[in-house]
Structure formats: structure tokens, C-alpha cells
Amino acid sequence: MSAPEISLTDSAAPRSLTPGTWAAIVVLATGALCMLLGPSMPWLVQYPGAWTIPATEWIGTGLGGFLELIKPVMRVFSATLGYPMDWANVFFSWLPWPVFIAAVTALGWFVGGWSLAILSLSGLGFVLISGYWVESMNTLSLVAVSVPLALALGGAIGLLANEVPRVKSAIQTVMDVMQTVPTFAYLTPLLLLFGFGPVVGLIASAIYAAPPMARNVMLGLERVESDIKEAAIMSGGTRAQQLFLIEIPSAKTQIMVGVNQCIMAALSMVIIAAVIGGFNDIGWEVLLTMRKAQFGPALLAGLVIVAFAIVIDRISGQMAQERQRYDLRVAVAIFGIGILVALVLYSSLPSPSEFALLTPTAQWLDEGLSTFTRENGLALDGFKNTVMFYGLLPIKIGLDGAVLPFTWGFQWTGAMSLWFLGAAAALGALVALSGRVTLGLMLLIFAGMLETGIAQLPWPFVLIGAGAIGWVAGGVRLARFAVLMLAAVLISGLWDRALLSLYLSGAAVLTCTVVGGGIGLACALSPMLWRVMRPVCDMLQTIPLFVFLIPVMMVFQIGEFSAFLAICMYAIVPMIRYTRQGLIDTPEELIEAAISSGATTWQTLVQVRAPYAAPTILLGLNQTILYAFAMLVIAALIGTTGLGQSIFLALGQADVGLGIAAGAAMAILALVADRLVQGFAAERRKALGL
């Protein structure tokens, strides 16, 4: 929302200030008061520990007692689930590899033609020659049981929300929480309930994969045209007949999208589940080789997961589209060839372990990487330290704490702070005098935040700032939600760790916004560049989260910088996709009107395309924020601090209270950011009449 021009001589000028301007004034005043009164009132800067509540202990005691009460029933349930998983494991271990490869290739042909058949054959061929075939089949047995469980659970939840509108809002809230609470957080209570083993990974995968299915079932049934529903009612069928014979088939395409997302979500949990599963699957191989710093084998095992993910994603994605299927006879012939090969070579069929052709490559890569890092260690350390000392560290602890003789070559002083803030105030005043008052105030606010550091921001400034943003984005209700949610984190005693998480995820989101937005802009202007970037984005979106840790660890070792890079790699794709999509979706009549009025290409982009694309770009920012928080906990394995580290430590110590409390705090941060961005997106859509 742009601020109108302000006349300094107009006595009625304050009345023309926009809500954004008033919000910026309140936030700036709060920050100034905290800076001035902080030395004499330290409680304004550091929230007193005496004012917190022992939320971790309360949750641990209450939930621990409840878990102990239901543990016997859950152990029986766990043992029951162990049977189908064992059967699936026996089946996939027994199935000859030529038959399995032929079956998947035949399915790829039937739903996608030769291109998908060749992709399936190549992907599984890579799995075979990697030497991880047995581990991959163990992984597949876990997915084969967890996916139907997640589909049934998610489908039932979606149907319940559709049939009982009163519970729909509550179900959507639960779905939000399930998708924003870090996966490690609910692994801790599962560990206490079911103990160590693959079944825990199975249940965790099903819980994580159910929400996408539920959301797509709800969305698909909502989008069934009213004419179809009325025709079903007029036909005299029962409600069950209307639902299962008319509405669900009509929503098939959207529901199949949910199946695709459910499968991918279950597969992405493979390595995470290996943390507590101890199962001889591909996830455990990745985790084990990473712990041994064997980055070549770790990368190879990670690429096996990527190959599986790409093949499954492409096949299930094609099945979700209503396209003409290819000749079934060819698919049967491909499958028959696989059976024939297995029968002919039955007595002499090579074991999958004999095809470990890429093991020398992995060892060569490991040795080559060691040589590369040894020979280029100074350059790599220089790059890492430059980004840390001149970028991440000032954002984290502020210029006052980051500018030292060891880092910048000189000591930051109080006089420098005054000059820095004075220069920011002068620049903000110039911008305000040009008619952009809100932007001028925001420049001064950001300067104060940079001087202080996100991890050391006064808690009243954060609460009032979040409330002010919520008021501008969605009114009093959103402001109240933001303040109350953050206040819950504040009084829980996890505030300092929450600010550390906010710093790292915020720095990653800012980087993804600038870099990803720039790439998306370039792709919107150049279709050729998008043809290059699209497969890269597709690959990044199908890679399970853990795999992102491997390349950054290979080059930059363990540390906060490696975690930052991993978060950026995972979270940048939505910003690229949505920025490009928003810019190319601008109606042609608007572009033609701009061109006919004499606007240049740049003016058309800035004044027509960008404003119209703002809601879509904000949606991309929303997804980037959620992706960054999701990756934050995984990145705790390689050197982050804050809530992610607390969640991971709680898992290792089986501390339910700390795990749930820290997970809830991170979910609150993600939910508040999600609601604020959605509020701005809704405001922009309303302004555009969409």
C-alpha cells in the first residue's frame, strides 16, 4: 500500500497518514524508548527469567504421564503394524530386480510414454549400480506401508471436514500445526510410545504425509461444481452414494495430486525416521556415512534417494493428470521381458550387490574432495568468513557486537552508532519528503535493527512490531493473534532461542527473496533461461531435506554457514517459481494498454506487471518462509543454534517436554509469519479486485 504525498504545511496532514505509516511510527517509537531506557531498565531488553513459566517441565510431566498411560496400547499397535512392514520387506527383498525394474518401467510407459519409461529405467538402473539396492528395497517397504496408512488417514480427515462443516476450521488449524511443527518435535513422544525401530519411522512418515492428502481431498470436494452436486441430489441417491459415486470421482484429479504429495512427503521422512529407526535402509546409510564424514558414499546414497524421489514423483504426477494412457500391450510386453529375464537367469541371476559399480566413484569423490578442501581451504574459509563476519554476524548480534578488530579490523564505538543512526535518519527524512513516509520510517527501523541485531532485539519491540504488521495486514484480529502467539513463546522461557532461530531463518529468507526473486524475474523475461532453470527447480523440490546437508558439509564442513546454505538451497525454489508465474500471468490487455500509452519495458514491468504479480509473489514468500523453518531443524545436525538445536537435543535425550515446547515455539514463529504474509497477499488481491 503506497503512502499518499504528505504536505508539511497542511495542518490536516496527520489525518492523511496511512495505517502503514502509523504502524511504523509506533514501532519506531517503541524501539527508540527501549534503546534509551534499556540501560536503566534492563528488563526492557532482556526478559526476566523470574517472569517465565516452567512450560517445558509442565509439558514433560503432563504429557509424560499420559504417554505412560497409553504406552501398552500403543506397543500393541506398533507390533500389529510390524507385520505388514515385515511382509512388505520380505516381498521386496524376494522380488528379482529385473522384475521390479520392468514393472516400474512398464508403469512409466503406460502413464507417460517413452520419456517416462526411459526415466524410470535410468533411475532404477542407477539405484542398481550404486550398490544400495537392498537398502533401497528396505526403504520401499517402509514407504509401501506408510503411504496407504497416510492416504487412509488423510482421506478420512478430508471427508470429515467436508461432511461436518462445523469441524472444518478446527481441522484446518490442526493441519497447519501438523505441517509447521518440526518433524523432530513429534518424533520424541513417538519414541517414548513405540521405542526404537522401523515402526516408529513408519508412524512418523504416516503422520507427516497425511495433511497433504487431507488438504487436497477437502479442496477437490470443494471445487466440485454445484450443477454436479444438484444432479446427484435430484437423482435420489443417498448421501453416501452422492459422495462416493459422484463427488469423489469428479474430484479425482485434485485427490490424485494429494496422493502425489503424500508419497513425496512420506519419502522425504525416510532419513529423518532413520535417526530413531536404526533400520538398514537408504536413510540409515546416508546418516551413517555422514556421521563418519564419508561424503562420497553419503552423496551417492543421497543421490539414490533423489533418483527414487524423481521416478516416484514423475509417475504419480502423471497419474494425477487426466491424460490419455499409452498402449497397455506395450506395458505388458515390458513387464513380460523382465519376468523372462528373471526366469532365464533364475539360477545364475547376479545378486544386486555385484552391481556396485559406483563404489569406486564414491571413494574417488571422497578422496578428491579431501584434496580439494585441503588445497583450497584458505579460499573456502575466506569466503565463509566473509559472509559470516560481514553478513550473518551483524544480522545476528548487530554492528555493535560484530564489528571488532578480529572481524572488521576496527572496534565499533558508541559514536559510530550515533553517526550510523543519524545517517539513517537523514536518508529516511529525504525519502519521507519525497512522499514515501512509510518507507522512510522503515529505513530507520531497519537501521536500528541492524545496529542491535535480531538475536538481541528488545522483546517489547518484537511484540509491538509483530502486532503493528498484523494490524496493517489484517486488522485487529490478526494483530491480536500475532502478539498473543509470540507472548506465549516469551513467557515459556524459549525467547532467546526463538530469536536465534528467527535470525537464521530470516537471513535465509532475505537471501532467497533477493536471489530467488531475481532469478524468477530473469526467467519471466527469458523463456530460454526458464527452460534451463525448470529442471533444476524440479530436482531441488524432489530432493529430501537431509540430502541438502551433504554437499554443503562436503565443502564447508560443520557450522552455521553450512546450515545457512542448506536452508537457502531448499527454500529458494518457491520464490523462483512464484515470482516468474506472477509476472507472466499479467493480463495481456493491461500490458497492451501500458505499451500503447508509451511505457517502456522497464516501466511496464515495474508499474504494471509487478503490482499485478504481488499476491502471487507474496504467496511464494509465504512458502519460502515455511520451507526455511522446515529446514531449520534438519540443519541443526550441522551447526545451528536456537530452537532447532533444542528439538534435536530433546530427541537424543527423550525429553518430551523440551521437544514439544521447542517444536511448538518454532511452529508459532512459522504460523505468525504465514498469517502475516497471507494478510498482505489478501490485501493486494482485494486492491486488484481479484
Short mmCIF file of C-alpha atoms in Angstrom, two decimals, residues 77-86 88 138-150 153 186-187 190 194-210 265-266 269-270 272-274 276-277 279 281:
data_model
loop_
_atom_site.label_atom_id
_atom_site.label_comp_id
_atom_site.label_asym_id
_atom_site.label_seq_id
_atom_site.Cartn_x
_atom_site.Cartn_y
_atom_site.Cartn_z
CA PHE A 77 -0.50 -51.17 17.80
CA SER A 78 3.21 -50.97 16.97
CA ALA A 79 3.55 -54.74 16.96
CA THR A 80 0.50 -55.00 14.71
CA LEU A 81 1.99 -52.58 12.20
CA GLY A 82 5.21 -54.54 12.27
CA TYR A 83 3.57 -57.47 10.44
CA PRO A 84 2.66 -55.71 7.17
CA MET A 85 6.03 -53.98 7.18
CA ASP A 86 7.83 -57.29 7.61
CA ALA A 88 6.48 -55.88 2.55
CA ASN A 138 14.00 -51.81 2.66
CA THR A 139 13.14 -48.14 2.25
CA LEU A 140 10.44 -49.02 -0.25
CA SER A 141 8.89 -51.48 2.21
CA LEU A 142 8.58 -48.65 4.74
CA VAL A 143 7.05 -46.31 2.17
CA ALA A 144 4.74 -49.04 0.85
CA VAL A 145 3.10 -49.37 4.27
CA SER A 146 3.25 -45.74 5.45
CA VAL A 147 1.70 -44.29 2.27
CA PRO A 148 -1.55 -46.34 2.39
CA LEU A 149 -1.80 -45.53 6.09
CA ALA A 150 -1.33 -41.81 5.38
CA LEU A 153 -5.87 -41.16 7.50
CA TYR A 186 6.84 -35.23 17.42
CA LEU A 187 9.44 -37.96 17.00
CA LEU A 190 6.63 -41.37 19.36
CA PHE A 194 6.84 -47.15 20.45
CA GLY A 195 10.53 -47.40 21.28
CA PHE A 196 13.33 -47.58 18.73
CA GLY A 197 12.78 -49.40 15.47
CA PRO A 198 11.47 -49.07 11.93
CA VAL A 199 7.82 -48.97 13.02
CA VAL A 200 8.44 -45.58 14.65
CA GLY A 201 9.70 -44.29 11.33
CA LEU A 202 6.65 -45.78 9.66
CA ILE A 203 4.24 -43.99 12.00
CA ALA A 204 6.17 -40.71 11.78
CA SER A 205 6.06 -40.90 7.97
CA ALA A 206 2.30 -41.52 8.02
CA ILE A 207 1.67 -38.57 10.37
CA TYR A 208 3.82 -36.25 8.27
CA ALA A 209 2.30 -37.38 4.96
CA ALA A 210 -1.38 -37.29 5.96
CA ALA A 265 6.16 -36.38 1.93
CA ALA A 266 6.49 -39.98 3.13
CA MET A 269 10.78 -38.64 6.01
CA VAL A 270 12.96 -41.63 5.21
CA ILE A 272 14.58 -38.42 9.43
CA ALA A 273 12.95 -41.66 10.51
CA ALA A 274 16.37 -43.33 10.28
CA ILE A 276 15.33 -43.25 15.56
CA GLY A 277 14.62 -46.27 13.40
CA PHE A 279 16.67 -49.71 10.07
CA ASP A 281 17.53 -48.68 4.74
#
